[in-house]
mmCIF file of C-alpha atoms in Angstrom:
data_model
loop_
_atom_site.group_PDB
_atom_site.id
_atom_site.type_symbol
_atom_site.label_atom_id
_atom_site.label_comp_id
_atom_site.label_asym_id
_atom_site.label_seq_id
_atom_site.Cartn_x
_atom_site.Cartn_y
_atom_site.Cartn_z
ATOM 1 C CA MET A 1 15.160 15.159 -9.309
ATOM 2 C CA ASN A 2 16.094 16.252 -5.954
ATOM 3 C CA LEU A 3 19.551 15.340 -4.159
ATOM 4 C CA ARG A 4 17.927 12.453 -2.000
ATOM 5 C CA HIS A 5 16.284 11.266 -4.670
ATOM 6 C CA PHE A 6 19.337 10.761 -6.728
ATOM 7 C CA LEU A 7 21.451 9.480 -4.021
ATOM 8 C CA SER A 8 18.569 6.772 -3.703
ATOM 9 C CA CYS A 9 19.212 6.021 -7.011
ATOM 10 C CA VAL A 10 22.785 5.790 -7.077
ATOM 11 C CA ALA A 11 22.675 3.331 -4.276
ATOM 12 C CA ILE A 12 20.419 1.045 -5.155
ATOM 13 C CA CYS A 13 21.966 1.222 -8.852
ATOM 14 C CA ALA A 14 25.312 0.319 -7.143
ATOM 15 C CA LEU A 15 23.507 -2.324 -5.481
ATOM 16 C CA LEU A 16 22.277 -4.148 -8.535
ATOM 17 C CA ASN A 17 25.306 -3.387 -10.597
ATOM 18 C CA SER A 18 23.586 -1.736 -13.298
ATOM 19 C CA THR A 19 23.901 1.360 -15.284
ATOM 20 C CA ALA A 20 20.215 1.067 -16.335
ATOM 21 C CA TRP A 21 17.171 2.441 -14.089
ATOM 22 C CA SER A 22 13.678 1.607 -15.400
ATOM 23 C CA GLN A 23 12.025 3.952 -13.012
ATOM 24 C CA TYR A 24 13.354 6.890 -14.738
ATOM 25 C CA PRO A 25 11.420 6.644 -18.522
ATOM 26 C CA VAL A 26 13.107 8.924 -21.346
ATOM 27 C CA LEU A 27 10.124 10.138 -23.588
ATOM 28 C CA PRO A 28 10.475 9.768 -27.598
ATOM 29 C CA ALA A 29 11.461 13.481 -28.859
ATOM 30 C CA GLU A 30 7.874 13.251 -30.930
ATOM 31 C CA THR A 31 5.835 12.230 -27.997
ATOM 32 C CA LEU A 32 2.940 15.044 -27.537
ATOM 33 C CA GLY A 33 3.166 14.325 -23.794
ATOM 34 C CA ASN A 34 6.823 16.026 -23.740
ATOM 35 C CA GLY A 35 5.214 19.252 -23.502
ATOM 36 C CA ASN A 36 2.729 18.677 -21.077
ATOM 37 C CA TYR A 37 4.311 16.189 -18.372
ATOM 38 C CA GLU A 38 7.427 15.986 -16.463
ATOM 39 C CA TRP A 39 9.272 13.442 -14.679
ATOM 40 C CA ARG A 40 8.992 14.153 -11.058
ATOM 41 C CA PRO A 41 9.646 10.865 -9.048
ATOM 42 C CA GLU A 42 10.033 12.608 -5.708
ATOM 43 C CA LEU A 43 6.572 13.765 -6.042
ATOM 44 C CA GLY A 44 5.429 10.571 -6.996
ATOM 45 C CA GLY A 45 5.268 10.423 -10.917
ATOM 46 C CA TRP A 46 4.532 12.110 -13.928
ATOM 47 C CA ARG A 47 3.438 15.831 -13.170
ATOM 48 C CA ASP A 48 0.873 17.755 -15.310
ATOM 49 C CA LYS A 49 2.784 21.108 -15.799
ATOM 50 C CA THR A 50 -0.306 23.220 -15.588
ATOM 51 C CA THR A 51 -2.594 21.577 -13.080
ATOM 52 C CA ASN A 52 -0.004 20.118 -10.982
ATOM 53 C CA VAL A 53 -1.682 16.692 -11.021
ATOM 54 C CA VAL A 54 0.792 13.976 -10.175
ATOM 55 C CA TRP A 55 0.054 10.384 -12.084
ATOM 56 C CA GLY A 56 1.154 7.596 -10.213
ATOM 57 C CA TYR A 57 1.104 4.234 -11.496
ATOM 58 C CA SER A 58 -1.484 1.329 -12.108
ATOM 59 C CA VAL A 59 -2.995 -0.467 -8.913
ATOM 60 C CA LEU A 60 -4.273 -3.185 -11.016
ATOM 61 C CA ASP A 61 -0.636 -3.750 -12.011
ATOM 62 C CA THR A 62 0.493 -3.565 -8.641
ATOM 63 C CA ILE A 63 -1.619 -5.799 -6.487
ATOM 64 C CA ASN A 64 -2.031 -8.272 -9.859
ATOM 65 C CA ALA A 65 -5.721 -7.684 -9.616
ATOM 66 C CA GLY A 66 -8.504 -5.432 -10.692
ATOM 67 C CA VAL A 67 -10.736 -3.758 -8.309
ATOM 68 C CA ASN A 68 -14.002 -2.503 -7.483
ATOM 69 C CA TYR A 69 -15.395 1.182 -7.262
ATOM 70 C CA SER A 70 -15.337 1.188 -3.420
ATOM 71 C CA PHE A 71 -11.719 0.230 -3.388
ATOM 72 C CA ALA A 72 -11.027 2.748 -6.068
ATOM 73 C CA THR A 73 -12.359 5.870 -4.402
ATOM 74 C CA SER A 74 -11.586 4.384 -0.558
ATOM 75 C CA ASN A 75 -8.569 2.010 -0.230
ATOM 76 C CA ILE A 76 -6.679 3.972 -3.140
ATOM 77 C CA SER A 77 -4.976 6.244 -0.232
ATOM 78 C CA ASN A 78 -3.154 3.027 0.900
ATOM 79 C CA TYR A 79 -1.276 3.169 -2.813
ATOM 80 C CA PRO A 80 2.408 3.866 -1.188
ATOM 81 C CA GLN A 81 1.749 0.549 0.756
ATOM 82 C CA TYR A 82 0.781 -1.653 -2.108
ATOM 83 C CA LEU A 83 3.870 -0.512 -3.719
ATOM 84 C CA PHE A 84 5.699 -1.760 -0.891
ATOM 85 C CA SER A 85 3.959 -4.821 -0.804
ATOM 86 C CA ARG A 86 4.586 -5.818 -4.212
ATOM 87 C CA ALA A 87 8.341 -5.188 -3.557
ATOM 88 C CA GLN A 88 8.194 -7.752 -1.149
ATOM 89 C CA SER A 89 6.292 -10.521 -3.095
ATOM 90 C CA LEU A 90 8.877 -9.923 -6.066
ATOM 91 C CA LEU A 91 11.868 -10.438 -3.614
ATOM 92 C CA ASP A 92 9.777 -13.795 -2.329
ATOM 93 C CA GLU A 93 9.700 -14.813 -5.922
ATOM 94 C CA ALA A 94 13.338 -14.073 -6.596
ATOM 95 C CA ALA A 95 13.961 -16.358 -3.024
ATOM 96 C CA SER A 96 11.927 -18.802 -4.979
ATOM 97 C CA TRP A 97 13.679 -19.216 -8.326
ATOM 98 C CA GLU A 98 17.392 -19.210 -6.078
ATOM 99 C CA LEU A 99 15.937 -22.033 -4.305
ATOM 100 C CA ALA A 100 14.958 -23.756 -7.526
ATOM 101 C CA ALA A 101 18.314 -22.814 -8.895
ATOM 102 C CA SER A 102 20.213 -24.287 -6.050
ATOM 103 C CA MET A 103 18.707 -27.790 -6.691
ATOM 104 C CA GLN A 104 19.469 -27.911 -10.514
ATOM 105 C CA THR A 105 22.356 -29.926 -11.921
ATOM 106 C CA ASP A 106 22.074 -28.310 -15.386
ATOM 107 C CA PRO A 107 24.239 -25.444 -15.375
ATOM 108 C CA LEU A 108 21.950 -23.813 -18.388
ATOM 109 C CA VAL A 109 18.865 -24.286 -16.363
ATOM 110 C CA LYS A 110 20.470 -23.184 -13.479
ATOM 111 C CA GLN A 111 21.914 -19.835 -14.797
ATOM 112 C CA ARG A 112 18.197 -19.335 -16.495
ATOM 113 C CA TYR A 113 16.854 -19.404 -12.967
ATOM 114 C CA LEU A 114 19.237 -17.085 -11.306
ATOM 115 C CA ASP A 115 18.635 -14.485 -14.087
ATOM 116 C CA LEU A 116 15.047 -14.728 -13.281
ATOM 117 C CA ALA A 117 15.389 -14.174 -9.719
ATOM 118 C CA SER A 118 18.337 -11.243 -10.604
ATOM 119 C CA SER A 119 15.411 -9.755 -12.611
ATOM 120 C CA LYS A 120 13.031 -9.945 -9.867
ATOM 121 C CA ARG A 121 15.471 -8.380 -7.454
ATOM 122 C CA ALA A 122 16.076 -5.612 -9.795
ATOM 123 C CA ASP A 123 12.081 -5.298 -10.338
ATOM 124 C CA SER A 124 11.836 -5.249 -6.126
ATOM 125 C CA ALA A 125 14.509 -2.571 -5.981
ATOM 126 C CA SER A 126 12.585 -0.136 -8.403
ATOM 127 C CA THR A 127 9.003 -0.712 -6.644
ATOM 128 C CA THR A 128 10.835 -0.007 -3.548
ATOM 129 C CA LEU A 129 11.979 3.158 -4.597
ATOM 130 C CA ALA A 130 8.867 4.143 -5.984
ATOM 131 C CA ALA A 131 6.919 3.179 -3.010
ATOM 132 C CA THR A 132 9.307 5.226 -0.811
ATOM 133 C CA ASP A 133 8.679 8.622 -3.134
ATOM 134 C CA ALA A 134 4.734 7.538 -2.879
ATOM 135 C CA LYS A 135 4.895 7.274 0.845
ATOM 136 C CA GLN A 136 5.706 10.881 1.624
ATOM 137 C CA TYR A 137 2.656 11.785 0.578
ATOM 138 C CA THR A 138 -1.120 10.952 1.982
ATOM 139 C CA ASN A 139 -3.365 12.560 -0.536
ATOM 140 C CA TRP A 140 -3.470 10.041 -3.241
ATOM 141 C CA ARG A 141 -6.851 9.382 -4.644
ATOM 142 C CA SER A 142 -8.515 8.283 -8.133
ATOM 143 C CA PRO A 143 -8.499 10.684 -11.073
ATOM 144 C CA THR A 144 -11.874 12.505 -12.007
ATOM 145 C CA LEU A 145 -13.005 12.039 -15.567
ATOM 146 C CA ALA A 146 -12.443 15.534 -16.232
ATOM 147 C CA GLU A 147 -8.816 14.830 -15.446
ATOM 148 C CA PHE A 148 -8.591 11.482 -17.339
ATOM 149 C CA ARG A 149 -10.074 13.243 -20.250
ATOM 150 C CA ALA A 150 -7.746 16.362 -20.217
ATOM 151 C CA ALA A 151 -4.614 13.647 -19.772
ATOM 152 C CA TRP A 152 -5.973 11.923 -22.656
ATOM 153 C CA ASN A 153 -5.799 15.172 -24.797
ATOM 154 C CA LYS A 154 -2.566 16.255 -23.499
ATOM 155 C CA GLY A 155 -0.759 13.025 -24.543
ATOM 156 C CA LEU A 156 -0.419 10.942 -21.627
ATOM 157 C CA PHE A 157 -1.624 7.852 -22.960
ATOM 158 C CA THR A 158 -0.902 9.085 -26.584
ATOM 159 C CA ARG A 159 -0.847 5.616 -29.262
ATOM 160 C CA GLY A 160 1.399 5.284 -32.326
ATOM 161 C CA SER A 161 4.867 5.492 -33.273
ATOM 162 C CA GLY A 162 6.899 7.416 -30.545
ATOM 163 C CA ALA A 163 4.047 7.200 -28.171
ATOM 164 C CA PHE A 164 3.732 8.366 -24.592
ATOM 165 C CA ASN A 165 2.040 5.598 -22.909
ATOM 166 C CA LEU A 166 1.788 5.872 -18.862
ATOM 167 C CA ASP A 167 4.344 3.301 -17.179
ATOM 168 C CA MET A 168 1.919 1.063 -15.236
ATOM 169 C CA THR A 169 4.497 -0.230 -12.679
ATOM 170 C CA PRO A 170 7.943 0.983 -11.621
ATOM 171 C CA PHE A 171 9.858 -1.711 -13.760
ATOM 172 C CA ASN A 172 7.874 -2.684 -16.807
ATOM 173 C CA GLY A 173 8.456 0.810 -19.082
ATOM 174 C CA TYR A 174 6.078 2.014 -21.402
ATOM 175 C CA GLN A 175 3.282 -0.426 -22.777
ATOM 176 C CA SER A 176 2.144 0.697 -26.022
ATOM 177 C CA GLY A 177 -0.208 -1.863 -26.277
ATOM 178 C CA TYR A 178 -1.385 -1.307 -22.708
ATOM 179 C CA GLY A 179 -4.962 -0.833 -22.448
ATOM 180 C CA GLY A 180 -8.218 -1.164 -20.350
ATOM 181 C CA SER A 181 -11.133 0.106 -18.433
ATOM 182 C CA THR A 182 -10.053 2.382 -15.248
ATOM 183 C CA TRP A 183 -12.207 3.657 -12.446
ATOM 184 C CA THR A 184 -12.712 7.450 -12.157
ATOM 185 C CA SER A 185 -13.995 9.139 -8.739
ATOM 186 C CA ASN A 186 -17.052 10.685 -10.203
ATOM 187 C CA PRO A 187 -20.125 9.996 -8.135
ATOM 188 C CA PRO A 188 -21.700 6.770 -8.680
ATOM 189 C CA SER A 189 -25.389 6.915 -10.258
ATOM 190 C CA PRO A 190 -28.298 7.490 -7.979
ATOM 191 C CA ASN A 191 -29.473 3.818 -7.466
ATOM 192 C CA LYS A 192 -25.737 3.411 -6.284
ATOM 193 C CA LYS A 193 -25.099 0.650 -9.366
ATOM 194 C CA LEU A 194 -23.347 1.579 -11.606
ATOM 195 C CA ALA A 195 -20.215 3.915 -11.705
ATOM 196 C CA THR A 196 -18.009 5.704 -14.554
ATOM 197 C CA VAL A 197 -14.785 4.136 -16.097
ATOM 198 C CA PHE A 198 -12.490 5.772 -18.752
ATOM 199 C CA SER A 199 -10.520 3.657 -21.152
ATOM 200 C CA ILE A 200 -7.147 4.526 -21.525
ATOM 201 C CA THR A 201 -7.264 2.339 -25.125
ATOM 202 C CA SER A 202 -9.769 4.597 -27.013
ATOM 203 C CA GLY A 203 -10.282 7.592 -24.849
ATOM 204 C CA GLN A 204 -14.226 6.879 -23.856
ATOM 205 C CA SER A 205 -15.632 6.526 -20.862
ATOM 206 C CA TYR A 206 -19.157 4.791 -20.090
ATOM 207 C CA SER A 207 -20.611 3.156 -16.681
ATOM 208 C CA ILE A 208 -20.323 -0.096 -15.661
ATOM 209 C CA VAL A 209 -21.492 -2.361 -12.393
ATOM 210 C CA VAL A 210 -19.918 -1.028 -9.546
ATOM 211 C CA SER A 211 -18.928 -4.370 -8.625
ATOM 212 C CA SER A 212 -16.782 -4.999 -11.812
ATOM 213 C CA GLN A 213 -13.076 -5.668 -10.988
ATOM 214 C CA VAL A 214 -11.104 -2.837 -13.663
ATOM 215 C CA GLY A 215 -8.016 -0.900 -13.294
ATOM 216 C CA CYS A 216 -7.268 1.765 -10.914
ATOM 217 C CA ILE A 217 -4.789 4.616 -11.052
ATOM 218 C CA ALA A 218 -3.263 6.569 -8.282
ATOM 219 C CA VAL A 219 -3.168 10.461 -8.604
ATOM 220 C CA ARG A 220 -2.420 13.282 -6.235
ATOM 221 C CA THR A 221 -2.070 17.067 -6.435
ATOM 222 C CA ALA A 222 1.049 18.448 -5.670
ATOM 223 C CA GLN A 223 0.979 21.774 -3.517
#
């Protein structure tokens, strides 16, 4: 972590009055990914120590919607802006909960709403920090099938006890149950109707219709 990123983290953490910062995950000691990946938020995410491929967050989880093949291969370059937009939507949700709290007379319900608002503001802060890091780079793209397979073999999506499961958003932490089909950037079929996805649940790949709405993960190659 460089000095700029450290100071940014300290400043926002102080704002949130919290010593915890969910954007900085700690891998279990027995995790396979420990030897192959390092957390480099100033580069945009988890860096493969061998190939310099940096894995960012799930676009599906960032925009709360699946995407088609065209989006995954063309619009993924706008990944930092999607993070900024998500951060703003979280602030809007926080404001809605605060408004609801202001109209409550039941102190227990009021506090519950305020707690939800506080949580949304914390999520927005971590997403803003991730977006600020990601914005430094313009080479965000979808992974190739070969990159997905290599990441699977190196433990990026490891399952089971002490598993290293990719953090899908800047604030939700590791999701041991997370899974789903995710677009690769491999070329579509000759008739342009099918394209390849990788399942981070099973480690298998298969073809689906290019208009299907599934997941997409942002990656970039660090220089």
